[in-house]
Tab-separated table of C-alpha atoms and ligand atoms in Angstrom:
chain	number	residue	atom	x	y	z
A	1361	MET	CA	-13.988	35.569	-16.054
A	1362	THR	CA	-14.075	31.891	-16.875
A	1363	ASN	CA	-15.995	30.738	-19.834
A	1364	TYR	CA	-17.934	27.475	-20.157
A	1365	LYS	CA	-18.958	25.744	-23.386
A	1366	LEU	CA	-22.680	25.769	-23.310
A	1367	ASN	CA	-23.962	22.353	-22.485
A	1368	SER	CA	-26.244	20.616	-19.822
A	1369	LYS	CA	-23.343	19.837	-17.689
A	1370	ASN	CA	-21.972	23.300	-17.484
A	1371	LEU	CA	-25.373	25.021	-16.853
A	1372	SER	CA	-25.024	24.705	-13.138
A	1373	LYS	CA	-21.480	26.424	-13.345
A	1374	LEU	CA	-23.031	29.575	-14.404
A	1375	THR	CA	-23.336	32.332	-11.938
A	1376	LYS	CA	-26.767	33.873	-11.854
A	1377	GLN	CA	-26.310	36.726	-14.512
A	1378	VAL	CA	-27.807	34.797	-17.245
A	1379	ALA	CA	-31.310	33.263	-17.128
A	1380	ILE	CA	-30.973	29.406	-17.408
A	1381	PRO	CA	-33.744	26.863	-17.616
A	1382	GLN	CA	-35.130	26.324	-14.151
A	1383	TYR	CA	-36.801	22.876	-15.139
A	1384	ASP	CA	-35.637	19.439	-15.244
A	1385	ARG	CA	-35.030	18.981	-19.029
A	1386	SER	CA	-34.727	15.364	-18.921
A	1387	ASN	CA	-38.087	15.193	-17.684
A	1388	VAL	CA	-39.494	16.818	-20.722
A	1389	LYS	CA	-41.220	14.899	-23.569
A	1390	THR	CA	-41.422	15.928	-27.197
A	1391	GLY	CA	-45.073	16.666	-27.915
A	1392	ILE	CA	-43.778	19.124	-30.788
A	1393	VAL	CA	-41.792	18.459	-33.663
A	1394	HIS	CA	-40.466	21.584	-35.379
A	1395	VAL	CA	-39.285	21.565	-38.792
A	1396	GLY	CA	-36.531	24.414	-39.547
A	1397	ILE	CA	-34.568	25.400	-36.444
A	1398	GLY	CA	-33.218	28.624	-37.787
A	1399	GLY	CA	-32.965	31.806	-35.717
A	1400	PHE	CA	-36.591	32.754	-36.037
A	1401	HIS	CA	-38.018	29.412	-34.575
A	1402	ARG	CA	-35.151	29.750	-31.578
A	1403	SER	CA	-36.268	33.465	-30.852
A	1404	HIS	CA	-39.973	32.859	-31.178
A	1405	GLU	CA	-41.780	29.381	-30.502
A	1406	ALA	CA	-38.818	27.934	-28.767
A	1407	TYR	CA	-38.599	31.023	-26.529
A	1408	TYR	CA	-42.421	31.004	-25.697
A	1409	THR	CA	-42.261	27.190	-25.093
A	1410	ASP	CA	-39.222	27.517	-22.813
A	1411	GLN	CA	-41.188	30.130	-20.704
A	1412	LEU	CA	-43.911	27.603	-20.450
A	1413	LEU	CA	-41.817	24.846	-19.368
A	1414	HIS	CA	-40.970	26.781	-16.451
A	1415	ASP	CA	-44.191	25.449	-14.947
A	1416	GLU	CA	-42.860	22.185	-13.863
A	1417	SER	CA	-46.245	20.462	-14.012
A	1418	ILE	CA	-45.828	20.833	-17.772
A	1419	THR	CA	-43.743	18.087	-19.185
A	1420	GLU	CA	-45.315	16.985	-22.498
A	1421	TRP	CA	-44.620	19.929	-24.617
A	1422	GLY	CA	-40.791	19.892	-25.350
A	1423	ILE	CA	-39.598	20.473	-28.852
A	1424	CYS	CA	-37.756	18.026	-31.119
A	1425	GLY	CA	-35.888	20.262	-33.845
A	1426	ILE	CA	-35.631	18.838	-37.106
A	1427	ALA	CA	-32.930	20.040	-39.624
A	1428	LEU	CA	-34.332	19.188	-42.888
A	1429	LEU	CA	-31.914	20.159	-45.535
A	1430	ASP	CA	-28.070	19.420	-46.163
A	1431	PHE	CA	-27.500	23.024	-45.572
A	1432	ASP	CA	-28.836	22.935	-42.075
A	1433	SER	CA	-25.989	20.566	-40.855
A	1434	LYS	CA	-24.211	23.326	-39.104
A	1435	ILE	CA	-27.084	24.113	-36.877
A	1436	TYR	CA	-27.843	20.475	-36.213
A	1437	ASN	CA	-24.243	19.879	-35.066
A	1438	THR	CA	-24.350	22.990	-32.781
A	1439	LEU	CA	-27.361	21.972	-31.043
A	1440	LYS	CA	-26.033	18.331	-30.751
A	1441	GLU	CA	-22.695	19.694	-29.211
A	1442	GLN	CA	-24.697	22.020	-26.919
A	1443	ASP	CA	-27.496	19.381	-25.804
A	1444	GLY	CA	-29.904	21.595	-27.567
A	1445	LEU	CA	-29.043	24.674	-25.505
A	1446	TYR	CA	-28.458	28.172	-27.029
A	1447	THR	CA	-28.490	31.698	-25.569
A	1448	LEU	CA	-31.171	34.078	-26.838
A	1449	ILE	CA	-29.781	37.701	-26.751
A	1450	VAL	CA	-32.532	40.356	-26.820
A	1451	LYS	CA	-31.229	43.703	-27.843
A	1452	GLU	CA	-33.361	46.251	-26.003
A	1453	LEU	CA	-33.974	49.629	-27.348
A	1454	ASP	CA	-31.515	51.432	-25.107
A	1455	GLY	CA	-28.733	49.119	-26.114
A	1456	SER	CA	-28.576	46.694	-23.054
A	1457	LEU	CA	-28.766	43.140	-23.664
A	1458	THR	CA	-31.186	40.639	-21.955
A	1459	LYS	CA	-29.491	37.081	-22.156
A	1460	GLY	CA	-31.167	33.797	-21.446
A	1461	VAL	CA	-30.390	30.165	-22.243
A	1462	ILE	CA	-33.220	28.403	-23.725
A	1463	GLY	CA	-34.114	24.755	-22.942
A	1464	SER	CA	-37.126	23.944	-24.778
A	1465	ILE	CA	-35.343	21.965	-27.756
A	1466	VAL	CA	-34.677	18.848	-25.811
A	1467	ASP	CA	-34.207	16.483	-28.943
A	1468	TYR	CA	-32.777	17.282	-32.347
A	1469	MET	CA	-32.238	15.268	-35.519
A	1470	PHE	CA	-30.799	15.745	-38.961
A	1471	ALA	CA	-32.985	14.576	-41.633
A	1472	PRO	CA	-30.647	13.773	-44.508
A	1473	GLU	CA	-28.630	11.679	-42.151
A	1474	ASN	CA	-31.617	9.419	-41.268
A	1475	PRO	CA	-34.813	10.153	-42.877
A	1476	SER	CA	-36.666	7.185	-41.206
A	1477	LYS	CA	-35.690	8.304	-37.700
A	1478	VAL	CA	-37.443	11.556	-38.506
A	1479	ILE	CA	-40.519	9.814	-39.937
A	1480	GLU	CA	-40.676	7.518	-36.780
A	1481	LYS	CA	-40.393	10.540	-34.617
A	1482	MET	CA	-43.251	12.322	-36.206
A	1483	ALA	CA	-45.471	9.205	-36.097
A	1484	SER	CA	-44.658	8.570	-32.375
A	1485	ALA	CA	-47.777	8.733	-30.107
A	1486	ASP	CA	-46.320	11.635	-27.893
A	1487	VAL	CA	-46.148	13.847	-30.703
A	1488	LYS	CA	-49.406	16.229	-31.005
A	1489	ILE	CA	-48.062	18.962	-33.087
A	1490	ILE	CA	-45.866	19.451	-36.059
A	1491	THR	CA	-44.639	23.167	-36.338
A	1492	LEU	CA	-42.962	24.597	-39.524
A	1493	THR	CA	-40.518	27.372	-40.279
A	1494	ILE	CA	-39.574	26.394	-43.805
A	1495	THR	CA	-39.588	29.797	-45.334
A	1496	GLU	CA	-41.905	31.555	-47.566
A	1497	GLY	CA	-40.599	29.547	-50.597
A	1498	GLY	CA	-40.691	26.159	-48.785
A	1499	TYR	CA	-44.501	25.613	-49.500
A	1500	ASN	CA	-43.878	24.725	-53.166
A	1501	TYR	CA	-46.554	27.044	-54.453
A	1502	SER	CA	-46.556	28.328	-57.901
A	1503	GLU	CA	-47.586	31.951	-58.259
A	1504	ALA	CA	-48.014	31.382	-62.035
A	1505	THR	CA	-50.526	28.376	-61.612
A	1506	GLY	CA	-51.799	28.976	-58.087
A	1507	GLU	CA	-51.004	25.470	-57.695
A	1508	PHE	CA	-48.627	22.942	-55.971
A	1509	ASP	CA	-45.398	22.775	-58.174
A	1510	PHE	CA	-45.099	19.179	-59.398
A	1511	ASN	CA	-42.077	20.156	-61.551
A	1512	ASN	CA	-39.803	20.500	-58.525
A	1513	PRO	CA	-37.119	17.786	-58.872
A	1514	LEU	CA	-37.204	17.357	-55.112
A	1515	ILE	CA	-40.984	16.509	-55.221
A	1516	GLU	CA	-40.438	14.233	-58.106
A	1517	PHE	CA	-37.740	12.540	-56.027
A	1518	ASP	CA	-40.032	12.126	-53.046
A	1519	LEU	CA	-42.725	10.584	-55.092
A	1520	LYS	CA	-40.410	7.911	-56.147
A	1521	ASN	CA	-38.769	7.584	-52.626
A	1522	PRO	CA	-41.437	7.836	-50.106
A	1523	GLN	CA	-39.385	5.960	-47.493
A	1524	ALA	CA	-36.356	8.379	-47.701
A	1525	PRO	CA	-37.945	11.776	-48.647
A	1526	LYS	CA	-36.240	15.234	-48.936
A	1527	THR	CA	-39.281	17.632	-48.785
A	1528	ILE	CA	-41.601	18.404	-45.822
A	1529	PHE	CA	-44.347	17.001	-48.115
A	1530	GLY	CA	-42.659	13.613	-48.304
A	1531	TYR	CA	-42.099	13.514	-44.557
A	1532	LEU	CA	-45.430	14.466	-43.476
A	1533	THR	CA	-47.131	12.078	-45.908
A	1534	GLN	CA	-45.109	9.129	-44.577
A	1535	ALA	CA	-45.440	9.991	-40.950
A	1536	LEU	CA	-49.302	10.332	-41.391
A	1537	LYS	CA	-49.554	7.025	-43.300
A	1538	LEU	CA	-47.835	5.325	-40.300
A	1539	ARG	CA	-49.956	6.979	-37.798
A	1540	LYS	CA	-53.134	5.699	-39.689
A	1541	GLU	CA	-51.883	2.238	-40.000
A	1542	ARG	CA	-51.012	1.962	-36.418
A	1543	GLY	CA	-54.327	3.280	-35.370
A	1544	LEU	CA	-52.896	6.395	-33.741
A	1545	ALA	CA	-54.528	9.814	-33.832
A	1546	GLY	CA	-53.582	12.429	-36.298
A	1547	PHE	CA	-51.715	15.646	-35.320
A	1548	THR	CA	-51.853	19.373	-35.852
A	1549	ILE	CA	-49.592	20.870	-38.611
A	1550	GLN	CA	-48.865	24.448	-37.741
A	1551	SER	CA	-47.132	26.846	-40.082
A	1552	CYS	CA	-45.052	29.652	-38.424
A	1553	ASP	CA	-44.029	31.080	-41.756
A	1554	ASN	CA	-44.938	34.593	-43.175
A	1555	ILE	CA	-47.784	33.578	-45.603
A	1556	GLN	CA	-51.439	34.825	-45.726
A	1557	GLY	CA	-53.450	32.172	-44.573
A	1558	ASN	CA	-50.336	29.980	-43.746
A	1559	GLY	CA	-52.596	26.990	-42.425
A	1560	HIS	CA	-54.733	27.096	-45.456
A	1561	MET	CA	-51.602	27.050	-47.526
A	1562	THR	CA	-50.003	24.374	-45.783
A	1563	LYS	CA	-53.254	22.242	-46.102
A	1564	LYS	CA	-53.898	23.028	-49.833
A	1565	MET	CA	-50.254	22.153	-50.614
A	1566	LEU	CA	-50.028	19.112	-48.344
A	1567	MET	CA	-53.373	17.676	-49.786
A	1568	SER	CA	-52.172	18.106	-53.467
A	1569	TYR	CA	-49.136	16.343	-52.819
A	1570	ILE	CA	-51.144	13.453	-50.984
A	1571	LYS	CA	-53.609	13.282	-53.735
A	1572	LYS	CA	-50.722	12.134	-56.015
A	1573	ALA	CA	-48.439	10.327	-53.460
A	1574	GLN	CA	-51.118	8.428	-51.151
A	1575	PRO	CA	-54.643	9.212	-52.609
A	1576	GLU	CA	-56.175	6.848	-50.168
A	1577	LEU	CA	-54.881	8.834	-47.254
A	1578	ALA	CA	-56.565	11.909	-48.009
A	1579	PRO	CA	-60.076	11.457	-46.188
A	1580	TRP	CA	-58.227	10.308	-43.175
A	1581	ILE	CA	-56.110	13.328	-43.170
A	1582	LEU	CA	-59.116	15.631	-43.692
A	1583	SER	CA	-60.754	14.459	-40.468
A	1584	ASN	CA	-57.483	13.749	-38.316
A	1585	VAL	CA	-55.334	16.683	-39.028
A	1586	SER	CA	-55.798	20.366	-38.287
A	1587	PHE	CA	-54.005	23.286	-39.857
A	1588	PRO	CA	-54.349	26.495	-37.733
A	1589	ASN	CA	-53.492	29.801	-39.265
A	1590	SER	CA	-51.053	31.887	-37.321
A	1591	MET	CA	-49.208	35.303	-37.241
A	1592	VAL	CA	-45.977	35.260	-35.981
A	1593	ASP	CA	-43.678	38.259	-35.322
A	1594	ARG	CA	-40.291	38.831	-33.939
A	1595	ILE	CA	-37.311	40.562	-35.852
A	1596	THR	CA	-34.281	38.144	-35.862
A	1597	PRO	CA	-31.306	39.180	-37.712
A	1598	ALA	CA	-28.529	36.825	-38.688
A	1599	THR	CA	-26.201	36.201	-35.887
A	1600	SER	CA	-22.814	37.967	-36.367
A	1601	GLN	CA	-19.346	36.969	-35.193
A	1602	SER	CA	-19.293	40.023	-33.085
A	1603	ASP	CA	-22.526	38.784	-31.366
A	1604	ILE	CA	-20.753	35.725	-30.326
A	1605	ILE	CA	-17.723	37.399	-29.086
A	1606	GLN	CA	-19.817	39.955	-27.131
A	1607	LEU	CA	-21.642	37.135	-25.512
A	1608	GLN	CA	-18.277	35.567	-24.496
A	1609	GLU	CA	-16.993	38.928	-23.130
A	1610	THR	CA	-20.213	39.748	-21.229
A	1611	SER	CA	-21.020	36.500	-19.655
A	1612	GLU	CA	-19.391	33.061	-19.017
A	1613	ILE	CA	-21.044	31.430	-21.944
A	1614	ASP	CA	-19.159	30.056	-24.928
A	1615	ASP	CA	-22.100	29.489	-27.381
A	1616	ALA	CA	-21.231	28.670	-30.933
A	1617	TRP	CA	-24.677	30.024	-32.311
A	1618	PRO	CA	-26.508	32.343	-30.072
A	1619	VAL	CA	-29.593	34.016	-31.442
A	1620	VAL	CA	-30.250	37.725	-31.216
A	1621	CYS	CA	-33.598	39.527	-31.629
A	1622	GLU	CA	-35.621	42.446	-30.729
A	1623	PRO	CA	-37.569	42.968	-27.688
A	1624	PHE	CA	-40.978	42.963	-29.339
A	1625	LYS	CA	-42.744	39.677	-29.948
A	1626	GLN	CA	-46.292	38.724	-31.114
A	1627	TRP	CA	-47.990	35.381	-31.818
A	1628	VAL	CA	-51.628	35.020	-32.667
A	1629	ILE	CA	-52.927	31.773	-33.334
A	1630	GLU	CA	-56.300	30.010	-34.396
A	1631	ASP	CA	-57.376	27.729	-31.884
A	1632	ASP	CA	-57.683	24.743	-34.020
A	1633	PHE	CA	-55.443	21.956	-32.329
A	1634	ILE	CA	-56.983	18.545	-33.165
A	1635	ALA	CA	-54.640	16.810	-30.627
A	1636	GLY	CA	-54.309	19.172	-27.990
A	1637	ARG	CA	-51.948	22.070	-27.579
A	1638	PRO	CA	-49.704	23.895	-24.811
A	1639	ALA	CA	-51.164	26.715	-22.903
A	1640	TRP	CA	-48.968	29.212	-24.845
A	1641	GLU	CA	-51.567	32.067	-23.909
A	1642	THR	CA	-50.102	31.872	-20.439
A	1643	VAL	CA	-46.799	33.213	-21.747
A	1644	GLY	CA	-48.147	35.692	-24.103
A	1645	ALA	CA	-49.506	34.198	-27.285
A	1646	GLN	CA	-53.078	35.212	-28.427
A	1647	PHE	CA	-55.415	32.480	-29.353
A	1648	VAL	CA	-58.222	34.163	-31.691
A	1649	GLU	CA	-61.003	32.542	-33.842
A	1650	ASP	CA	-59.893	34.297	-37.063
A	1651	VAL	CA	-56.250	35.248	-37.452
A	1652	VAL	CA	-56.571	36.346	-41.335
A	1653	PRO	CA	-56.781	40.288	-40.541
A	1654	TYR	CA	-53.621	40.086	-38.191
A	1655	GLU	CA	-51.899	38.224	-40.812
A	1656	LYS	CA	-52.589	40.655	-43.538
A	1657	MET	CA	-51.717	43.556	-41.124
A	1658	LYS	CA	-48.482	42.167	-40.244
A	1659	LEU	CA	-47.367	40.838	-43.885
A	1660	SER	CA	-48.511	43.992	-45.667
A	1661	LEU	CA	-47.205	46.494	-43.194
A	1662	LEU	CA	-44.051	45.066	-41.301
A	1663	ASN	CA	-42.857	42.593	-43.870
A	1664	ALA	CA	-43.619	44.725	-46.813
A	1665	GLY	CA	-42.036	47.616	-44.870
A	1666	HIS	CA	-38.875	45.595	-44.533
A	1667	SER	CA	-38.621	45.026	-48.275
A	1668	VAL	CA	-39.245	48.547	-49.004
A	1669	LEU	CA	-36.355	49.630	-46.868
A	1670	GLY	CA	-34.274	46.806	-47.844
A	1671	ILE	CA	-34.660	47.182	-51.651
A	1672	LEU	CA	-34.518	51.251	-51.558
A	1673	GLY	CA	-31.616	51.149	-49.082
A	1674	ALA	CA	-29.612	48.529	-50.910
A	1675	LEU	CA	-29.481	50.504	-54.107
A	1676	ILE	CA	-28.270	53.692	-52.048
A	1677	GLY	CA	-25.484	51.404	-50.463
A	1678	TYR	CA	-26.775	50.895	-47.081
A	1679	ASN	CA	-26.207	47.588	-45.113
A	1680	THR	CA	-28.677	47.749	-42.392
A	1681	ILE	CA	-32.380	48.403	-42.009
A	1682	ASP	CA	-31.855	51.081	-39.330
A	1683	GLU	CA	-29.709	53.072	-41.712
A	1684	SER	CA	-32.553	52.863	-44.199
A	1685	VAL	CA	-35.370	53.769	-41.968
A	1686	HIS	CA	-33.197	56.862	-40.574
A	1687	ASN	CA	-32.968	58.338	-43.984
A	1688	LYS	CA	-35.702	60.946	-43.838
A	1689	ALA	CA	-36.694	60.630	-47.490
A	1690	ILE	CA	-36.958	56.878	-47.216
A	1691	ARG	CA	-38.859	56.810	-43.919
A	1692	THR	CA	-41.419	59.519	-45.376
A	1693	PHE	CA	-41.829	57.256	-48.569
A	1694	LEU	CA	-42.335	54.256	-46.236
A	1695	ASN	CA	-45.157	56.183	-44.519
A	1696	SER	CA	-46.864	57.188	-47.497
A	1697	TYR	CA	-46.768	53.703	-48.639
A	1698	MET	CA	-48.319	52.314	-45.530
A	1699	ASP	CA	-50.841	55.242	-45.371
A	1700	LYS	CA	-51.900	55.571	-48.931
A	1701	GLU	CA	-51.506	52.006	-50.392
A	1702	VAL	CA	-51.581	49.459	-47.481
A	1703	THR	CA	-53.809	50.895	-44.946
A	1704	PRO	CA	-57.079	51.394	-47.219
A	1705	ILE	CA	-56.897	47.777	-47.897
A	1706	LEU	CA	-56.877	46.549	-44.379
A	1707	GLY	CA	-60.493	47.442	-43.580
A	1708	ASP	CA	-61.555	47.442	-40.004
A	1709	LEU	CA	-59.149	45.686	-37.662
A	1710	GLU	CA	-61.222	45.313	-34.447
A	1711	GLY	CA	-59.208	46.328	-31.232
A	1712	ILE	CA	-56.201	47.432	-33.278
A	1713	ASP	CA	-55.067	51.073	-33.393
A	1714	LEU	CA	-53.237	51.007	-36.893
A	1715	TYR	CA	-51.895	54.440	-36.364
A	1716	LYS	CA	-49.935	53.149	-33.298
A	1717	TYR	CA	-49.162	49.919	-35.048
A	1718	LYS	CA	-47.324	51.721	-37.935
A	1719	GLN	CA	-45.549	54.149	-35.355
A	1720	SER	CA	-44.242	51.031	-33.368
A	1721	LEU	CA	-42.955	49.404	-36.627
A	1722	LEU	CA	-40.937	52.533	-37.489
A	1723	GLN	CA	-39.480	52.510	-33.762
A	1724	ARG	CA	-38.703	48.682	-34.258
A	1725	PHE	CA	-37.145	49.177	-37.730
A	1726	GLY	CA	-35.059	51.974	-36.343
A	1727	ASN	CA	-33.634	50.056	-33.357
A	1728	ILE	CA	-29.956	50.868	-34.022
A	1729	TYR	CA	-28.681	47.985	-31.948
A	1730	ILE	CA	-30.416	45.183	-33.958
A	1731	LYS	CA	-28.430	45.916	-37.228
A	1732	ASP	CA	-30.790	43.668	-39.106
A	1733	GLN	CA	-29.079	43.048	-42.322
A	1734	ILE	CA	-30.310	44.368	-45.686
A	1735	ASP	CA	-28.928	41.241	-47.490
A	1736	ARG	CA	-31.101	39.101	-45.094
A	1737	ILE	CA	-34.118	41.173	-45.901
A	1738	CYS	CA	-33.559	41.130	-49.628
A	1739	SER	CA	-32.889	37.532	-49.825
A	1740	GLU	CA	-35.458	35.330	-51.336
A	1741	SER	CA	-37.436	38.640	-52.603
A	1742	SER	CA	-38.840	36.425	-55.405
A	1743	ALA	CA	-40.840	34.414	-52.722
A	1744	LYS	CA	-41.427	37.698	-50.377
A	1745	ILE	CA	-42.709	40.130	-52.869
A	1746	PRO	CA	-45.617	38.126	-54.032
A	1747	ILE	CA	-46.810	37.574	-50.503
A	1748	PHE	CA	-45.842	41.038	-48.893
A	1749	ILE	CA	-46.437	43.561	-51.529
A	1750	LEU	CA	-48.373	42.266	-54.755
A	1751	PRO	CA	-51.581	41.390	-52.786
A	1752	THR	CA	-51.693	45.020	-51.763
A	1753	VAL	CA	-51.155	46.103	-55.451
A	1754	ASN	CA	-53.776	43.691	-56.804
A	1755	THR	CA	-56.550	44.901	-54.400
A	1756	GLN	CA	-55.507	48.535	-55.087
A	1757	LEU	CA	-55.903	47.794	-58.812
A	1758	GLN	CA	-59.248	46.153	-58.318
A	1759	GLU	CA	-60.381	49.174	-56.324
A	1760	GLY	CA	-58.909	51.856	-58.459
A	1761	GLY	CA	-56.615	52.913	-55.521
A	1762	SER	CA	-52.969	54.032	-55.662
A	1763	ILE	CA	-50.140	51.697	-56.699
A	1764	GLU	CA	-47.438	54.264	-57.405
A	1765	TYR	CA	-45.315	53.560	-54.356
A	1766	ALA	CA	-45.453	49.855	-54.748
A	1767	ALA	CA	-44.618	50.255	-58.600
A	1768	PHE	CA	-41.641	52.299	-57.418
A	1769	VAL	CA	-40.446	49.572	-55.241
A	1770	ILE	CA	-41.005	46.966	-57.825
A	1771	ALA	CA	-38.843	49.213	-60.265
A	1772	ALA	CA	-36.230	49.544	-57.786
A	1773	TRP	CA	-36.052	45.712	-57.389
A	1774	ALA	CA	-35.684	45.342	-61.150
A	1775	ILE	CA	-32.689	47.770	-61.006
A	1776	TYR	CA	-31.391	45.917	-57.784
A	1777	SER	CA	-31.591	42.741	-59.562
A	1778	ILE	CA	-28.916	43.806	-61.984
A	1779	GLY	CA	-26.636	43.243	-59.055
A	1780	ILE	CA	-24.970	46.797	-58.698
A	1781	ASP	CA	-25.807	49.295	-56.447
A	1782	GLU	CA	-25.909	53.227	-57.141
A	1783	LYS	CA	-22.401	53.488	-55.864
A	1784	GLY	CA	-21.173	51.009	-58.448
A	1785	GLU	CA	-20.683	48.156	-55.569
A	1786	PRO	CA	-21.849	44.861	-56.315
A	1787	LEU	CA	-25.114	43.659	-54.481
A	1788	LEU	CA	-25.207	40.013	-52.978
A	1789	ILE	CA	-28.315	38.412	-54.586
A	1790	LYS	CA	-29.391	35.431	-52.716
A	1791	ASP	CA	-32.609	34.079	-54.335
A	1792	VAL	CA	-33.607	30.721	-55.883
A	1793	LEU	CA	-34.606	32.675	-59.110
A	1794	GLU	CA	-31.137	34.374	-59.175
A	1795	THR	CA	-30.415	33.485	-62.596
A	1796	ILE	CA	-33.632	34.332	-64.233
A	1797	LEU	CA	-33.973	37.429	-62.312
A	1798	LYS	CA	-30.360	38.653	-63.450
A	1799	GLU	CA	-31.306	37.664	-66.875
A	1800	LYS	CA	-34.525	39.667	-66.963
A	1801	ALA	CA	-32.953	42.399	-65.116
A	1802	LEU	CA	-30.242	42.864	-67.760
A	1803	VAL	CA	-32.847	42.871	-70.523
A	1804	ALA	CA	-34.949	45.265	-68.626
A	1805	LYS	CA	-32.186	47.866	-68.917
A	1806	ASN	CA	-33.481	48.520	-72.397
A	1807	ASP	CA	-36.894	47.167	-71.982
A	1808	PRO	CA	-37.960	47.685	-68.458
A	1809	ALA	CA	-41.253	46.114	-68.598
A	1810	SER	CA	-39.600	42.768	-69.542
A	1811	PHE	CA	-38.781	42.280	-65.847
A	1812	LEU	CA	-42.538	41.907	-64.979
A	1813	GLU	CA	-42.499	38.844	-67.292
A	1814	VAL	CA	-41.365	36.447	-64.503
A	1815	GLU	CA	-44.673	35.005	-64.166
A	1816	SER	CA	-43.891	32.956	-60.988
A	1817	VAL	CA	-43.342	36.061	-59.325
A	1818	PHE	CA	-45.821	38.732	-60.873
A	1819	GLY	CA	-48.469	36.579	-62.186
A	1820	LYS	CA	-50.411	38.494	-64.584
A	1821	LEU	CA	-49.355	41.958	-63.489
A	1822	LYS	CA	-47.750	42.997	-66.704
A	1823	ASP	CA	-51.364	43.171	-68.075
A	1824	SER	CA	-52.201	45.936	-66.046
A	1825	LYS	CA	-51.694	49.210	-68.046
A	1826	LYS	CA	-52.028	51.332	-64.833
A	1827	PHE	CA	-49.389	49.371	-62.928
A	1828	VAL	CA	-47.017	49.100	-65.917
A	1829	ASP	CA	-47.139	52.817	-66.656
A	1830	ALA	CA	-46.320	53.644	-62.989
A	1831	TYR	CA	-43.542	51.069	-62.940
A	1832	LEU	CA	-42.125	52.431	-66.353
A	1833	ASN	CA	-42.139	56.021	-64.932
A	1834	ALA	CA	-40.361	54.865	-61.854
A	1835	TYR	CA	-37.867	52.880	-63.713
A	1836	GLY	CA	-36.654	55.552	-65.875
A	1837	ASN	CA	-36.677	58.084	-63.063
A	1838	ILE	CA	-34.551	55.920	-60.788
A	1839	LEU	CA	-31.923	55.419	-63.631
A	1840	LYS	CA	-31.883	59.183	-64.304
A	1841	TYR	CA	-32.010	60.716	-60.766
A	1842	GLY	CA	-31.241	57.725	-58.401
A	1843	VAL	CA	-33.399	56.502	-55.776
A	1844	GLU	CA	-33.091	59.091	-53.047
A	1845	GLU	CA	-33.700	62.021	-55.303
A	1846	CYS	CA	-36.863	60.416	-56.813
A	1847	ILE	CA	-38.343	59.825	-53.404
A	1848	ILE	CA	-37.427	63.323	-52.182
A	1849	ARG	CA	-39.235	64.402	-55.139
A	1850	MET	CA	-42.007	62.015	-54.648
A	1851	ASN	CA	-42.326	63.055	-51.298
A	1852	ASP	CA	-42.783	66.554	-52.464
A	1853	LYS	CA	-45.404	65.378	-55.013
A	1854	VAL	CA	-43.509	66.868	-57.908
A	1855	LEU	CA	-42.250	63.641	-59.399
A	1856	ASN	CA	-44.968	63.750	-62.237
A	1857	ASN	CA	-43.357	67.034	-63.126
A	1858	ILE	CA	-39.875	65.777	-63.666
B	1402	CS2	C1	-38.440	39.754	-42.847
B	1402	CS2	C2	-38.963	38.782	-41.821
B	1402	CS2	O1	-37.615	38.153	-44.027
B	1402	CS2	C3	-37.942	39.054	-43.979
B	1402	CS2	O2	-38.134	39.709	-44.970
B	1402	CS2	O3	-39.442	40.767	-43.157
B	1402	CS2	O4	-37.801	38.074	-41.416
B	1402	CS2	C4	-39.337	39.537	-40.450
B	1402	CS2	O5	-38.038	40.038	-39.827
B	1402	CS2	C5	-39.952	38.702	-39.427
B	1402	CS2	O6	-41.274	38.277	-40.060
B	1402	CS2	C6	-40.451	39.433	-38.317
B	1402	CS2	O7	-41.468	38.894	-37.489
């Protein structure tokens, strides 16, 4: 089979076995600017939008993808080489692959190369929505103070260099300033990150920055910009070299960076778009009045479930999430965590069958073809744990409920942070707080509670005797018996007797 480099020119050469955009991409305007064009954006929002653009009467909702960080130059260069095109490979539960070329990213920019071009783009009249996947840590929120972190050197830089910023806050501020000066309407800023109340968080953080950077702009923003909350979901592992080769071998496409994902997808959005929006509901998104319960459910079951499987699995020496969930003891532990500690805090979720939702998560985690990397899941845990697990712990503590399973996971994380698994192999710790986590983890070998002193992660958790006792008990047991033996005993409810 002849292979063609993926680009606009070669699209027409592909035979029909892979779906390709059936719309005139040159006719599509960019009503959306998206910041953070990693795998998740490309398996989720860009996919939904591509489906939408197949209705050729819709031409105003193409995406301009922004690579914000120096580190993002590779994806920018790839998209540029491929005219914004990439292949989405859905790994079905039976192992088959559904492949489609996605065409919704019709423009792309590398912010570090030309910040003013990005600001101008955001300020242009066609743009109605800025969507974000800037990761949980990208919001510059300090868990210790509950406020915007003005000590971040990049924020200090942006305050001094408003025309050539480095952070999303600097870009949005400058673009909104230009829109106001030019008498243009505002836009919607829609976070697509895994944060409870992601719209509220975006608003709170941006307004804190604006009050320092451009205080006179604040009232205009409050009446001209909207920040809908949303719940986003689709498991999207990092693309591996074998995915690239498999695509070459099973299609005519040479794609330098395809995206792989699971079949499941969900997008629940608050209908609060001040400058109009695409009819994403026609391609499967749900628009609701209040997305908060959905977000809470997803973050505290799916994302927390991932962290549980990732941290426990990493210590045992597993590489992928499916290996971890197929370990019966871990699976039982995860079930107990979800049933005993998370479910009670979720309250009534109208129209959702939680039992089925939890069952479906186990099936999704268990998809053996996805091979979701434990390294990916455990990366940046210092930003994930405060969002995925600690809100559950704090509510349970207030209500006198169980925290034993969560405390076990945190103890396992403290041991994980030493950087060696139970087989003596090194663990790859990828975290902005890597240095401090390692330092505390080493001290914790003799004084386990000291790990809980990382206030930017744990806040005041170390003051809860109930939590600390459970954590210390778990820490000691893990070192003594190993993760698997501990959870087998815990599952048998005999741990307290060991
Ligand atoms: C994962 C998420 O990063 C993580 O820890 O839990 O990336 C997860 O795969 C997505 O949120 C799924 O929607």
